[in-house]
Structure formats: structure tokens, C-alpha cells
PDB file of C-alpha atoms in Angstrom:
ATOM      1  CA  UNK R  87      -0.321   0.038   0.043  1.00  0.00           C
ATOM      2  CA  UNK R  88       2.793   2.648   0.936  1.00  0.00           C
ATOM      3  CA  UNK R  89       4.423   1.691  -2.478  1.00  0.00           C
ATOM      4  CA  UNK R  90       1.707   2.506  -3.907  1.00  0.00           C
ATOM      5  CA  UNK R  91       0.765   6.233  -2.843  1.00  0.00           C
ATOM      6  CA  UNK R  92       5.079   6.475  -3.355  1.00  0.00           C
ATOM      7  CA  UNK R  93       4.518   5.517  -6.665  1.00  0.00           C
ATOM      8  CA  UNK R  94       1.343   8.117  -7.355  1.00  0.00           C
ATOM      9  CA  UNK R  95       3.316  10.629  -5.559  1.00  0.00           C
ATOM     10  CA  UNK R  96       6.862  10.286  -7.314  1.00  0.00           C
ATOM     11  CA  UNK R  97       4.304  10.451 -10.409  1.00  0.00           C
ATOM     12  CA  UNK R  98       2.887  13.785  -9.295  1.00  0.00           C
ATOM     13  CA  UNK R  99       5.853  15.248  -8.148  1.00  0.00           C
ATOM     14  CA  UNK R 100       6.436  16.764 -12.265  1.00  0.00           C
ATOM     15  CA  UNK R 101       2.715  18.928 -11.491  1.00  0.00           C
ATOM     16  CA  UNK R 102       3.318  19.698  -8.320  1.00  0.00           C
ATOM     17  CA  UNK R 103       6.663  21.398  -9.173  1.00  0.00           C
ATOM     18  CA  UNK R 104       5.266  23.646 -12.522  1.00  0.00           C
ATOM     19  CA  UNK R 105       2.015  24.426  -9.728  1.00  0.00           C
ATOM     20  CA  UNK R 106       5.041  25.655  -7.574  1.00  0.00           C
ATOM     21  CA  UNK R 107       6.876  27.560  -9.768  1.00  0.00           C
ATOM     22  CA  UNK R 108       3.673  29.182 -11.181  1.00  0.00           C
ATOM     23  CA  UNK R 109       2.786  30.320  -7.400  1.00  0.00           C
ATOM     24  CA  UNK R 110       6.435  31.962  -7.069  1.00  0.00           C
ATOM     25  CA  UNK R 111       6.327  33.751 -10.148  1.00  0.00           C
ATOM     26  CA  UNK R 112       2.036  35.007  -9.233  1.00  0.00           C
ATOM     27  CA  UNK R 113       4.225  36.226  -5.689  1.00  0.00           C
ATOM     28  CA  UNK R 114       7.084  37.752  -7.499  1.00  0.00           C
ATOM     29  CA  UNK R 115       5.078  39.748 -10.013  1.00  0.00           C
ATOM     30  CA  UNK R 116       3.287  40.878  -6.800  1.00  0.00           C
ATOM     31  CA  UNK R 117       0.288  39.237  -6.900  1.00  0.00           C
ATOM     32  CA  UNK R 118      -1.233  38.263  -3.472  1.00  0.00           C
ATOM     33  CA  UNK R 119      -2.978  34.963  -2.084  1.00  0.00           C
ATOM     34  CA  UNK R 120      -5.958  35.047  -0.181  1.00  0.00           C
ATOM     35  CA  UNK R 121      -6.615  32.436   2.045  1.00  0.00           C
ATOM     36  CA  UNK R 122     -10.413  31.389   2.052  1.00  0.00           C
ATOM     37  CA  UNK R 123     -12.641  31.526   5.122  1.00  0.00           C
ATOM     38  CA  UNK R 124     -13.915  27.665   5.761  1.00  0.00           C
ATOM     39  CA  UNK R 125     -17.438  27.821   5.952  1.00  0.00           C
ATOM     40  CA  UNK R 126     -19.252  27.490   8.838  1.00  0.00           C
ATOM     41  CA  UNK R 127     -20.539  24.625   9.958  1.00  0.00           C
ATOM     42  CA  UNK R 128     -24.245  22.957   9.594  1.00  0.00           C
ATOM     43  CA  UNK R 129     -26.971  24.118  11.876  1.00  0.00           C
ATOM     44  CA  UNK R 130     -27.783  20.547  14.260  1.00  0.00           C
ATOM     45  CA  UNK R 131     -30.819  19.025  12.860  1.00  0.00           C
ATOM     46  CA  UNK R 132     -33.751  20.102  15.622  1.00  0.00           C
ATOM     47  CA  UNK R 133     -37.016  17.882  15.803  1.00  0.00           C
ATOM     48  CA  UNK R 134     -39.623  19.991  16.502  1.00  0.00           C
ATOM     49  CA  UNK R 135     -42.648  17.357  17.324  1.00  0.00           C
ATOM     50  CA  UNK R 136     -45.884  18.115  15.685  1.00  0.00           C
ATOM     51  CA  UNK R 137     -48.591  20.030  17.524  1.00  0.00           C
ATOM     52  CA  UNK R 138     -51.524  17.662  17.939  1.00  0.00           C
ATOM     53  CA  UNK R 139     -54.685  18.415  16.207  1.00  0.00           C
ATOM     54  CA  UNK R 140     -57.020  20.768  17.439  1.00  0.00           C
ATOM     55  CA  UNK R 141     -59.812  18.905  19.433  1.00  0.00           C
ATOM     56  CA  UNK R 142     -63.323  18.519  17.087  1.00  0.00           C
ATOM     57  CA  UNK R 143     -65.811  20.695  18.776  1.00  0.00           C
ATOM     58  CA  UNK R 144     -68.245  19.648  21.645  1.00  0.00           C
ATOM     59  CA  UNK R 145     -71.408  18.450  19.998  1.00  0.00           C
ATOM     60  CA  UNK R 146     -74.380  17.411  22.303  1.00  0.00           C
ATOM     61  CA  UNK R 147     -75.853  14.678  21.386  1.00  0.00           C
ATOM     62  CA  UNK R 148     -79.507  13.591  22.147  1.00  0.00           C
ATOM     63  CA  UNK R 149     -80.133  12.950  25.890  1.00  0.00           C
ATOM     64  CA  UNK R 150     -80.967   9.161  25.660  1.00  0.00           C
ATOM     65  CA  UNK R 151     -84.166   7.883  27.839  1.00  0.00           C
ATOM     66  CA  UNK R 152     -82.466   6.272  31.138  1.00  0.00           C
ATOM     67  CA  UNK R 153     -84.082   2.376  31.267  1.00  0.00           C
ATOM     68  CA  UNK R 154     -86.564   1.914  34.045  1.00  0.00           C
ATOM     69  CA  UNK R 155     -85.987  -0.095  36.669  1.00  0.00           C
ATOM     70  CA  UNK R 156     -86.107  -3.421  36.871  1.00  0.00           C
ATOM     71  CA  UNK R 157     -89.059  -3.779  39.542  1.00  0.00           C
ATOM     72  CA  UNK R 158     -92.188  -6.296  40.196  1.00  0.00           C
ATOM     73  CA  UNK R 159     -93.770  -4.826  36.988  1.00  0.00           C
ATOM     74  CA  UNK R 160     -91.072  -6.508  34.762  1.00  0.00           C
ATOM     75  CA  UNK R 161     -92.200  -8.242  32.300  1.00  0.00           C
ATOM     76  CA  UNK R 162     -89.656 -11.099  33.375  1.00  0.00           C
ATOM     77  CA  UNK R 163     -90.715 -11.214  37.288  1.00  0.00           C
ATOM     78  CA  UNK R 164     -93.536 -10.801  36.237  1.00  0.00           C
ATOM     79  CA  UNK R 165     -93.711 -14.411  34.197  1.00  0.00           C
ATOM     80  CA  UNK R 166     -90.778 -15.678  37.079  1.00  0.00           C
ATOM     81  CA  UNK R 167     -93.894 -14.923  40.011  1.00  0.00           C
ATOM     82  CA  UNK R 168     -96.469 -16.407  37.967  1.00  0.00           C
ATOM     83  CA  UNK R 169     -94.183 -19.851  37.734  1.00  0.00           C
ATOM     84  CA  UNK R 170     -93.254 -19.458  41.453  1.00  0.00           C
ATOM     85  CA  UNK R 171     -97.030 -19.496  41.559  1.00  0.00           C
ATOM     86  CA  UNK R 172     -97.693 -21.969  39.800  1.00  0.00           C
ATOM     87  CA  UNK R 173     -95.195 -24.007  41.420  1.00  0.00           C
ATOM     88  CA  UNK R 174     -96.565 -23.148  44.930  1.00  0.00           C
ATOM     89  CA  UNK R 175     -99.961 -24.576  44.019  1.00  0.00           C
ATOM     90  CA  UNK R 176     -99.252 -27.812  42.635  1.00  0.00           C
ATOM     91  CA  UNK R 177     -96.563 -28.517  45.344  1.00  0.00           C
ATOM     92  CA  UNK R 178     -99.494 -28.847  47.976  1.00  0.00           C
ATOM     93  CA  UNK R 179    -101.064 -32.289  46.576  1.00  0.00           C
ATOM     94  CA  UNK R 180     -97.433 -33.187  43.751  1.00  0.00           C
ATOM     95  CA  UNK R 181     -93.856 -34.034  44.720  1.00  0.00           C
ATOM     96  CA  UNK R 182     -91.502 -32.283  42.950  1.00  0.00           C
ATOM     97  CA  UNK R 183     -90.841 -34.563  40.628  1.00  0.00           C
ATOM     98  CA  UNK R 184     -94.243 -34.479  39.665  1.00  0.00           C
ATOM     99  CA  UNK R 185     -94.251 -30.524  39.303  1.00  0.00           C
ATOM    100  CA  UNK R 186     -91.069 -30.739  37.130  1.00  0.00           C
ATOM    101  CA  UNK R 187     -93.480 -33.239  34.809  1.00  0.00           C
ATOM    102  CA  UNK R 188     -96.957 -31.500  35.277  1.00  0.00           C
ATOM    103  CA  UNK R 189     -94.818 -28.157  34.110  1.00  0.00           C
ATOM    104  CA  UNK R 190     -92.540 -29.668  31.488  1.00  0.00           C
ATOM    105  CA  UNK R 191     -89.675 -28.447  32.972  1.00  0.00           C
ATOM    106  CA  UNK R 192     -86.297 -29.662  34.775  1.00  0.00           C
ATOM    107  CA  UNK R 193     -86.463 -30.803  38.489  1.00  0.00           C
ATOM    108  CA  UNK R 194     -83.141 -28.208  39.189  1.00  0.00           C
ATOM    109  CA  UNK R 195     -85.059 -25.165  37.831  1.00  0.00           C
ATOM    110  CA  UNK R 196     -88.373 -26.835  40.562  1.00  0.00           C
ATOM    111  CA  UNK R 197     -85.520 -27.201  42.956  1.00  0.00           C
ATOM    112  CA  UNK R 198     -84.017 -23.687  42.648  1.00  0.00           C
ATOM    113  CA  UNK R 199     -88.053 -21.977  42.603  1.00  0.00           C
ATOM    114  CA  UNK R 200     -88.023 -24.120  45.789  1.00  0.00           C
ATOM    115  CA  UNK R 201     -85.135 -22.625  47.026  1.00  0.00           C
ATOM    116  CA  UNK R 202     -85.891 -19.008  46.243  1.00  0.00           C
ATOM    117  CA  UNK R 203     -89.566 -18.504  47.199  1.00  0.00           C
ATOM    118  CA  UNK R 204     -89.495 -20.697  49.818  1.00  0.00           C
ATOM    119  CA  UNK R 205     -92.093 -23.471  48.600  1.00  0.00           C
ATOM    120  CA  UNK R 206     -92.695 -26.834  50.247  1.00  0.00           C
ATOM    121  CA  UNK R 207     -94.015 -30.078  48.143  1.00  0.00           C
ATOM    122  CA  UNK R 208     -95.703 -33.157  49.145  1.00  0.00           C
ATOM    123  CA  UNK R 209     -93.478 -35.560  50.768  1.00  0.00           C
ATOM    124  CA  UNK R 210     -92.602 -38.500  48.233  1.00  0.00           C
ATOM    125  CA  UNK R 211     -94.158 -42.044  49.089  1.00  0.00           C
ATOM    126  CA  UNK R 212     -90.969 -44.392  47.603  1.00  0.00           C
ATOM    127  CA  UNK R 213     -87.972 -42.031  48.781  1.00  0.00           C
ATOM    128  CA  UNK R 214     -86.830 -39.543  45.984  1.00  0.00           C
ATOM    129  CA  UNK R 215     -86.259 -35.619  46.580  1.00  0.00           C
ATOM    130  CA  UNK R 216     -85.030 -35.460  50.599  1.00  0.00           C
ATOM    131  CA  UNK R 217     -87.019 -38.679  51.661  1.00  0.00           C
ATOM    132  CA  UNK R 218     -84.782 -41.024  51.015  1.00  0.00           C
ATOM    133  CA  UNK R 219     -85.541 -44.422  52.071  1.00  0.00           C
ATOM    134  CA  UNK R 220     -82.991 -47.266  53.032  1.00  0.00           C
ATOM    135  CA  UNK R 221     -82.886 -49.889  51.426  1.00  0.00           C
ATOM    136  CA  UNK R 222     -83.422 -53.271  53.889  1.00  0.00           C
ATOM    137  CA  UNK R 223     -80.891 -55.897  53.267  1.00  0.00           C
ATOM    138  CA  UNK R 224     -83.465 -59.502  51.768  1.00  0.00           C
ATOM    139  CA  UNK R 225     -82.135 -62.242  53.993  1.00  0.00           C
ATOM    140  CA  UNK R 226     -83.713 -64.773  50.955  1.00  0.00           C
ATOM    141  CA  UNK R 227     -81.976 -62.407  47.870  1.00  0.00           C
ATOM    142  CA  UNK R 228     -78.894 -62.873  50.038  1.00  0.00           C
ATOM    143  CA  UNK R 229     -78.601 -66.388  50.345  1.00  0.00           C
ATOM    144  CA  UNK R 230     -79.396 -67.225  46.873  1.00  0.00           C
ATOM    145  CA  UNK R 231     -76.103 -65.396  46.350  1.00  0.00           C
ATOM    146  CA  UNK R 232     -74.650 -67.122  48.633  1.00  0.00           C
ATOM    147  CA  UNK R 233     -75.093 -70.246  47.229  1.00  0.00           C
ATOM    148  CA  UNK R 234     -73.774 -69.062  43.610  1.00  0.00           C
ATOM    149  CA  UNK R 235     -70.699 -67.310  45.464  1.00  0.00           C
ATOM    150  CA  UNK R 236     -70.231 -71.426  47.080  1.00  0.00           C
ATOM    151  CA  UNK R 237     -70.492 -72.325  43.041  1.00  0.00           C
ATOM    152  CA  UNK R 238     -68.097 -69.412  41.605  1.00  0.00           C
ATOM    153  CA  UNK R 239     -65.336 -70.511  44.573  1.00  0.00           C
ATOM    154  CA  UNK R 240     -65.539 -74.270  43.246  1.00  0.00           C
ATOM    155  CA  UNK R 241     -64.714 -72.446  39.587  1.00  0.00           C
ATOM    156  CA  UNK R 242     -61.603 -70.393  41.391  1.00  0.00           C
ATOM    157  CA  UNK R 243     -63.139 -67.347  40.329  1.00  0.00           C
ATOM    158  CA  UNK R 244     -61.742 -64.012  41.088  1.00  0.00           C
ATOM    159  CA  UNK R 245     -63.680 -61.892  44.130  1.00  0.00           C
ATOM    160  CA  UNK R 246     -64.053 -59.007  41.202  1.00  0.00           C
ATOM    161  CA  UNK R 247     -65.437 -61.025  38.654  1.00  0.00           C
ATOM    162  CA  UNK R 248     -67.671 -62.810  41.459  1.00  0.00           C
ATOM    163  CA  UNK R 249     -68.960 -59.496  42.107  1.00  0.00           C
ATOM    164  CA  UNK R 250     -69.196 -58.499  38.321  1.00  0.00           C
ATOM    165  CA  UNK R 251     -71.435 -62.283  37.448  1.00  0.00           C
ATOM    166  CA  UNK R 252     -73.516 -61.109  40.348  1.00  0.00           C
ATOM    167  CA  UNK R 253     -73.937 -57.513  39.856  1.00  0.00           C
ATOM    168  CA  UNK R 254     -73.381 -56.533  43.294  1.00  0.00           C
ATOM    169  CA  UNK R 255     -70.861 -53.744  44.978  1.00  0.00           C
ATOM    170  CA  UNK R 256     -67.843 -55.040  47.274  1.00  0.00           C
ATOM    171  CA  UNK R 257     -69.191 -54.262  50.038  1.00  0.00           C
ATOM    172  CA  UNK R 258     -72.556 -55.960  49.212  1.00  0.00           C
ATOM    173  CA  UNK R 259     -70.406 -58.976  48.738  1.00  0.00           C
ATOM    174  CA  UNK R 260     -68.125 -58.518  51.883  1.00  0.00           C
ATOM    175  CA  UNK R 261     -71.345 -58.888  53.705  1.00  0.00           C
ATOM    176  CA  UNK R 262     -73.120 -61.742  52.239  1.00  0.00           C
ATOM    177  CA  UNK R 263     -69.889 -64.076  52.721  1.00  0.00           C
ATOM    178  CA  UNK R 264     -69.245 -62.590  56.029  1.00  0.00           C
ATOM    179  CA  UNK R 265     -72.948 -63.627  56.869  1.00  0.00           C
ATOM    180  CA  UNK R 266     -72.936 -67.032  55.679  1.00  0.00           C
ATOM    181  CA  UNK R 267     -69.753 -67.783  56.425  1.00  0.00           C
ATOM    182  CA  UNK R 268     -67.757 -68.241  53.302  1.00  0.00           C
ATOM    183  CA  UNK R 269     -64.358 -68.319  53.493  1.00  0.00           C
ATOM    184  CA  UNK R 270     -63.165 -66.754  49.612  1.00  0.00           C
ATOM    185  CA  UNK R 271     -59.648 -65.877  49.699  1.00  0.00           C
ATOM    186  CA  UNK R 272     -58.255 -63.265  48.011  1.00  0.00           C
ATOM    187  CA  UNK R 273     -56.406 -63.194  44.297  1.00  0.00           C
ATOM    188  CA  UNK R 274     -52.709 -63.483  44.741  1.00  0.00           C
ATOM    189  CA  UNK R 275     -50.795 -60.837  43.200  1.00  0.00           C
ATOM    190  CA  UNK R 276     -49.522 -61.964  39.756  1.00  0.00           C
ATOM    191  CA  UNK R 277     -52.274 -64.415  39.559  1.00  0.00           C
ATOM    192  CA  UNK R 278     -55.722 -64.718  37.832  1.00  0.00           C
ATOM    193  CA  UNK R 279     -57.231 -67.420  40.354  1.00  0.00           C
ATOM    194  CA  UNK R 280     -57.733 -67.283  43.697  1.00  0.00           C
ATOM    195  CA  UNK R 281     -55.728 -69.161  46.586  1.00  0.00           C
ATOM    196  CA  UNK R 282     -58.065 -71.708  46.825  1.00  0.00           C
TER     197      UNK R 282
END
């Protein structure tokens, strides 16, 4: 890189010597060389944000009428009160389920209205809402199940399969084998048949 510049300087040296000779001849002839003032530096650019647009003039709009507050004269409230009165009248002679079937609505709606408006119903004769009747143990049925359980025990069926075939739960199964003195072993771990 330096060699290229040196070569360029050496190449332009005759023009430089010629220019220096001309300047010295000009000065010798009485000429004066004026030194020009450097131009002033440019002014820095200052960002001036635009002013926001002027707000639109206020125009008064038409005054809207406030909706009437909901009260008992409201159509929906009237419908609710009518339905509550119907439920109250039917509840004297019918149960909750029968009132729901009579009016063609869900029991959940009847239950909610009963809680909100303090409505009572005729109590059901066999179980039902808030009058659950506990199922009594049927000894004859349990005796039949005990015979079948003994037969399944001889076949080597597991307790779970036995409950499935009899369509009873594990607690009922435990109650029956305890009441009838059946020794039904539990299945061994990793085995498909009982330990008998």
C-alpha cells in the first residue's frame, strides 16, 4: 500500500513542481494569495414535534332516556312470579318430580324456585328428593347369592369376577360372605385365579 502511494507521489511530482513555480512567479509579480475562510458548520437538525390536532368542537348529542329499573312490574319478573305461584299451588298435592313433569321444566329449576320462594311439596311415598328410604337387606336374596358365590368359589373365579357376574358391589359381597361364613380367598398377586 505504501509503495503504491509513493509511486503516485513520484508520478505527480512534476505537476507539483510546475504548480510551485507558477505560485512563486505569481507572488514575484506582485500578486497576493487570499486564504479563503472555511465555510460555517452546518446547523444541527432539531426535531420539533408536531402539535396535536385541535380537538373537535363539542356537539351535544340527544339525551337518551334512562332505562326503567327492574321491579315486580317487569315482564320477566312477572313471568317468574307466575311460575312460582303455579309451583306453589301444585306443590300442595304433588311431589317435586311430579310438578316438574306437569309444568314441563327440569327438576333443577323446580328445586331453585323452591329454595328462592320458600315452596314446600308433598313428600314422596317412596324415596325421592329429601326423603331417601334406605334399602333393607333381603335375607332370601342374600341366601341365593351365597349359593352362587360358593359355586363360583369351586370354579376358581376371583372375587372381582364374582361381583361382576352377580352384579353386586364389593361391600355387598363382603357382607354376604361374612354373614354366611364363606371363606373366599383373595387373588394372589400376579395370579389370575384365587388362592384356593
